[in-house]
Structures are given as C-alpha cells and as structure tokens.
C-alpha cells in the first residue's frame, strides 16, 4: 500500500507561484509513475502532469505546459509540482496520485493511490 500526503497549497495572486509537495510512504516510491490532478466542484478530475519512475519522462496537460513543472526526489519519496504564472482558472483542489500503469497516464484510471488533496486558490 502507498500513502500520499500533499502540502503547499494556499492563496496566491494571479501571476504568482506555488510549489506543491507530495510525500509518499509504504511501497517503494521509485517503482511508481506519479501524477498530479486537480478538481473543482461539479467538474471531472483533470489531469495536470505526470512523471515516470526514473524522472526522465514528463507529461503535461496543454493548459499548464510551459507554466508547471513536475519533478521527483526518489531518495526522499517526494514528488513536486512547481506552478508558475498562475491563473484564476488554476484554482482547484490538487491531488497527488501513484500508479504502476505505463499507459494512459492522463486518465485517473491509470493510478491506484491518491492523496487527500490540497487547495490552491488564485485570485484575480
């Protein structure tokens, strides 16, 4: 089993930056693909970014590409999401996810474990 705990959310002005962290425990962290998703009330959970077990391959939603960066520190069992140039439409609860799937990483079904979420609010 894997436990994931997100942190780093908060309130920021448009154009500002935040860095989210996801601390993992349980199974070997480095064996999992890690992803970030976000969700607002009344909408489906939306893919944001993913990173391979090695950290050498990354994937981003078009809406965040060029602004967000996903990274991982396997030695410390932590994955990060650096968010720059934030926009009000980035406001959501952000969730960290872990999975063993090597395919369809932009879908929730590719992931087996989820954190509790951390709120990000971007003011205009």
PDB file of C-alpha atoms in Angstrom:
ATOM      1  CA  UNK A   1       0.000   0.000   0.000  1.00  0.00           C
ATOM      2  CA  UNK A   2       1.016   3.585  -0.639  1.00  0.00           C
ATOM      3  CA  UNK A   3       0.052   6.621   1.381  1.00  0.00           C
ATOM      4  CA  UNK A   4       0.306  10.066  -0.198  1.00  0.00           C
ATOM      5  CA  UNK A   5       0.120  13.415   1.591  1.00  0.00           C
ATOM      6  CA  UNK A   6       0.029  16.698  -0.320  1.00  0.00           C
ATOM      7  CA  UNK A   7       1.101  20.048   1.044  1.00  0.00           C
ATOM      8  CA  UNK A   8       1.960  23.528  -0.178  1.00  0.00           C
ATOM      9  CA  UNK A   9      -1.419  24.790  -1.302  1.00  0.00           C
ATOM     10  CA  UNK A  10      -2.704  28.221  -0.437  1.00  0.00           C
ATOM     11  CA  UNK A  11      -3.865  31.578  -1.743  1.00  0.00           C
ATOM     12  CA  UNK A  12      -1.812  33.384  -4.365  1.00  0.00           C
ATOM     13  CA  UNK A  13      -2.376  36.297  -6.731  1.00  0.00           C
ATOM     14  CA  UNK A  14      -2.595  35.771 -10.468  1.00  0.00           C
ATOM     15  CA  UNK A  15       0.885  35.631 -11.932  1.00  0.00           C
ATOM     16  CA  UNK A  16       2.356  34.241  -8.740  1.00  0.00           C
ATOM     17  CA  UNK A  17       3.882  30.875  -7.938  1.00  0.00           C
ATOM     18  CA  UNK A  18       3.394  27.935  -5.592  1.00  0.00           C
ATOM     19  CA  UNK A  19       5.197  24.651  -5.126  1.00  0.00           C
ATOM     20  CA  UNK A  20       3.172  21.624  -4.110  1.00  0.00           C
ATOM     21  CA  UNK A  21       4.782  18.633  -2.430  1.00  0.00           C
ATOM     22  CA  UNK A  22       3.596  15.048  -2.149  1.00  0.00           C
ATOM     23  CA  UNK A  23       5.212  12.810   0.440  1.00  0.00           C
ATOM     24  CA  UNK A  24       4.841   9.071  -0.118  1.00  0.00           C
ATOM     25  CA  UNK A  25       5.187   6.148   2.255  1.00  0.00           C
ATOM     26  CA  UNK A  26       4.564   2.418   2.074  1.00  0.00           C
ATOM     27  CA  UNK A  27       5.688   0.637  -1.070  1.00  0.00           C
ATOM     28  CA  UNK A  28       8.852   1.522  -2.915  1.00  0.00           C
ATOM     29  CA  UNK A  29       8.277   5.029  -4.205  1.00  0.00           C
ATOM     30  CA  UNK A  30      10.597   4.788  -7.182  1.00  0.00           C
ATOM     31  CA  UNK A  31       8.588   1.949  -8.741  1.00  0.00           C
ATOM     32  CA  UNK A  32       5.558   4.179  -9.370  1.00  0.00           C
ATOM     33  CA  UNK A  33       4.584   6.637 -12.003  1.00  0.00           C
ATOM     34  CA  UNK A  34       3.475   9.785 -10.201  1.00  0.00           C
ATOM     35  CA  UNK A  35       0.857  12.247 -11.320  1.00  0.00           C
ATOM     36  CA  UNK A  36      -0.911  15.424 -10.315  1.00  0.00           C
ATOM     37  CA  UNK A  37      -4.605  16.022 -10.927  1.00  0.00           C
ATOM     38  CA  UNK A  38      -6.948  18.825  -9.970  1.00  0.00           C
ATOM     39  CA  UNK A  39     -10.666  19.114  -9.408  1.00  0.00           C
ATOM     40  CA  UNK A  40     -13.252  21.821  -8.839  1.00  0.00           C
ATOM     41  CA  UNK A  41     -16.825  21.250  -7.641  1.00  0.00           C
ATOM     42  CA  UNK A  42     -19.100  19.955 -10.374  1.00  0.00           C
ATOM     43  CA  UNK A  43     -16.285  19.035 -12.751  1.00  0.00           C
ATOM     44  CA  UNK A  44     -14.347  15.881 -13.524  1.00  0.00           C
ATOM     45  CA  UNK A  45     -10.923  15.390 -12.073  1.00  0.00           C
ATOM     46  CA  UNK A  46      -8.471  16.867 -14.566  1.00  0.00           C
ATOM     47  CA  UNK A  47      -5.006  15.627 -15.433  1.00  0.00           C
ATOM     48  CA  UNK A  48      -2.240  18.135 -14.774  1.00  0.00           C
ATOM     49  CA  UNK A  49       1.145  16.396 -15.014  1.00  0.00           C
ATOM     50  CA  UNK A  50       2.886  13.033 -14.694  1.00  0.00           C
ATOM     51  CA  UNK A  51       6.435  11.789 -14.286  1.00  0.00           C
ATOM     52  CA  UNK A  52       7.975   8.373 -14.943  1.00  0.00           C
ATOM     53  CA  UNK A  53       9.680   6.236 -12.320  1.00  0.00           C
ATOM     54  CA  UNK A  54      13.092   7.459 -13.454  1.00  0.00           C
ATOM     55  CA  UNK A  55      12.085  11.100 -13.578  1.00  0.00           C
ATOM     56  CA  UNK A  56      13.372  11.355 -17.141  1.00  0.00           C
ATOM     57  CA  UNK A  57       9.957  11.482 -18.823  1.00  0.00           C
ATOM     58  CA  UNK A  58       7.345  14.090 -18.004  1.00  0.00           C
ATOM     59  CA  UNK A  59       3.883  14.798 -19.373  1.00  0.00           C
ATOM     60  CA  UNK A  60       1.704  17.882 -19.071  1.00  0.00           C
ATOM     61  CA  UNK A  61      -1.788  18.973 -19.857  1.00  0.00           C
ATOM     62  CA  UNK A  62      -1.855  21.624 -22.560  1.00  0.00           C
ATOM     63  CA  UNK A  63      -3.427  24.050 -20.120  1.00  0.00           C
ATOM     64  CA  UNK A  64      -0.353  24.047 -17.863  1.00  0.00           C
ATOM     65  CA  UNK A  65       2.523  23.262 -20.212  1.00  0.00           C
ATOM     66  CA  UNK A  66       5.183  25.928 -20.001  1.00  0.00           C
ATOM     67  CA  UNK A  67       3.946  27.107 -16.599  1.00  0.00           C
ATOM     68  CA  UNK A  68       4.060  23.996 -14.370  1.00  0.00           C
ATOM     69  CA  UNK A  69       6.961  21.621 -13.763  1.00  0.00           C
ATOM     70  CA  UNK A  70       6.720  18.179 -12.181  1.00  0.00           C
ATOM     71  CA  UNK A  71       9.756  16.594 -10.546  1.00  0.00           C
ATOM     72  CA  UNK A  72      10.539  13.819  -8.100  1.00  0.00           C
ATOM     73  CA  UNK A  73      13.113  13.054  -5.451  1.00  0.00           C
ATOM     74  CA  UNK A  74      13.102   9.288  -5.079  1.00  0.00           C
ATOM     75  CA  UNK A  75      15.645   9.353  -2.269  1.00  0.00           C
ATOM     76  CA  UNK A  76      13.148  11.312  -0.178  1.00  0.00           C
ATOM     77  CA  UNK A  77       9.975   9.708  -1.581  1.00  0.00           C
ATOM     78  CA  UNK A  78       8.632  13.066  -2.688  1.00  0.00           C
ATOM     79  CA  UNK A  79       7.120  14.462  -5.873  1.00  0.00           C
ATOM     80  CA  UNK A  80       6.736  18.175  -6.555  1.00  0.00           C
ATOM     81  CA  UNK A  81       4.647  20.417  -8.736  1.00  0.00           C
ATOM     82  CA  UNK A  82       6.142  23.847  -9.328  1.00  0.00           C
ATOM     83  CA  UNK A  83       3.386  26.173 -10.511  1.00  0.00           C
ATOM     84  CA  UNK A  84       4.345  29.494 -12.085  1.00  0.00           C
ATOM     85  CA  UNK A  85       2.344  32.219 -13.808  1.00  0.00           C
ATOM     86  CA  UNK A  86      -0.766  31.072 -12.005  1.00  0.00           C
ATOM     87  CA  UNK A  87      -4.178  31.985 -13.372  1.00  0.00           C
ATOM     88  CA  UNK A  88      -7.578  32.119 -11.653  1.00  0.00           C
ATOM     89  CA  UNK A  89      -8.630  29.077 -13.679  1.00  0.00           C
ATOM     90  CA  UNK A  90      -5.907  27.092 -11.910  1.00  0.00           C
ATOM     91  CA  UNK A  91      -7.975  27.305  -8.729  1.00  0.00           C
ATOM     92  CA  UNK A  92      -8.786  23.753  -7.631  1.00  0.00           C
ATOM     93  CA  UNK A  93      -8.032  21.017  -5.158  1.00  0.00           C
ATOM     94  CA  UNK A  94      -4.810  19.396  -6.315  1.00  0.00           C
ATOM     95  CA  UNK A  95      -4.290  15.666  -5.808  1.00  0.00           C
ATOM     96  CA  UNK A  96      -1.158  13.591  -5.940  1.00  0.00           C
ATOM     97  CA  UNK A  97      -1.503  10.095  -7.428  1.00  0.00           C
ATOM     98  CA  UNK A  98       0.651   6.979  -7.778  1.00  0.00           C
ATOM     99  CA  UNK A  99       0.276   4.057 -10.156  1.00  0.00           C
ATOM    100  CA  UNK A 100       2.045   1.211 -11.904  1.00  0.00           C
ATOM    101  CA  UNK A 101       0.436   1.728 -15.313  1.00  0.00           C
ATOM    102  CA  UNK A 102       2.691   2.738 -18.167  1.00  0.00           C
ATOM    103  CA  UNK A 103      -0.179   3.802 -20.400  1.00  0.00           C
ATOM    104  CA  UNK A 104      -2.920   6.401 -20.458  1.00  0.00           C
ATOM    105  CA  UNK A 105      -1.217   8.407 -17.762  1.00  0.00           C
ATOM    106  CA  UNK A 106      -3.507  11.346 -18.402  1.00  0.00           C
ATOM    107  CA  UNK A 107      -6.506   9.450 -17.031  1.00  0.00           C
ATOM    108  CA  UNK A 108      -7.460   8.805 -13.426  1.00  0.00           C
ATOM    109  CA  UNK A 109      -7.758   5.068 -14.109  1.00  0.00           C
ATOM    110  CA  UNK A 110      -4.007   4.760 -14.549  1.00  0.00           C
ATOM    111  CA  UNK A 111      -3.446   5.488 -10.849  1.00  0.00           C
ATOM    112  CA  UNK A 112      -4.036   3.283  -7.833  1.00  0.00           C
ATOM    113  CA  UNK A 113      -3.372   5.585  -4.889  1.00  0.00           C
ATOM    114  CA  UNK A 114      -4.433   9.143  -4.141  1.00  0.00           C
ATOM    115  CA  UNK A 115      -3.653  11.791  -1.586  1.00  0.00           C
ATOM    116  CA  UNK A 116      -6.215  13.829   0.316  1.00  0.00           C
ATOM    117  CA  UNK A 117      -5.726  16.937  -1.796  1.00  0.00           C
ATOM    118  CA  UNK A 118      -4.517  20.460  -1.146  1.00  0.00           C
ATOM    119  CA  UNK A 119      -6.433  23.615  -2.036  1.00  0.00           C
ATOM    120  CA  UNK A 120      -4.924  26.122  -4.454  1.00  0.00           C
ATOM    121  CA  UNK A 121      -6.746  29.421  -4.869  1.00  0.00           C
ATOM    122  CA  UNK A 122      -5.593  32.037  -7.378  1.00  0.00           C
ATOM    123  CA  UNK A 123      -7.092  35.494  -7.005  1.00  0.00           C
ATOM    124  CA  UNK A 124      -7.601  37.830  -9.950  1.00  0.00           C
TER     125      UNK A 124
END
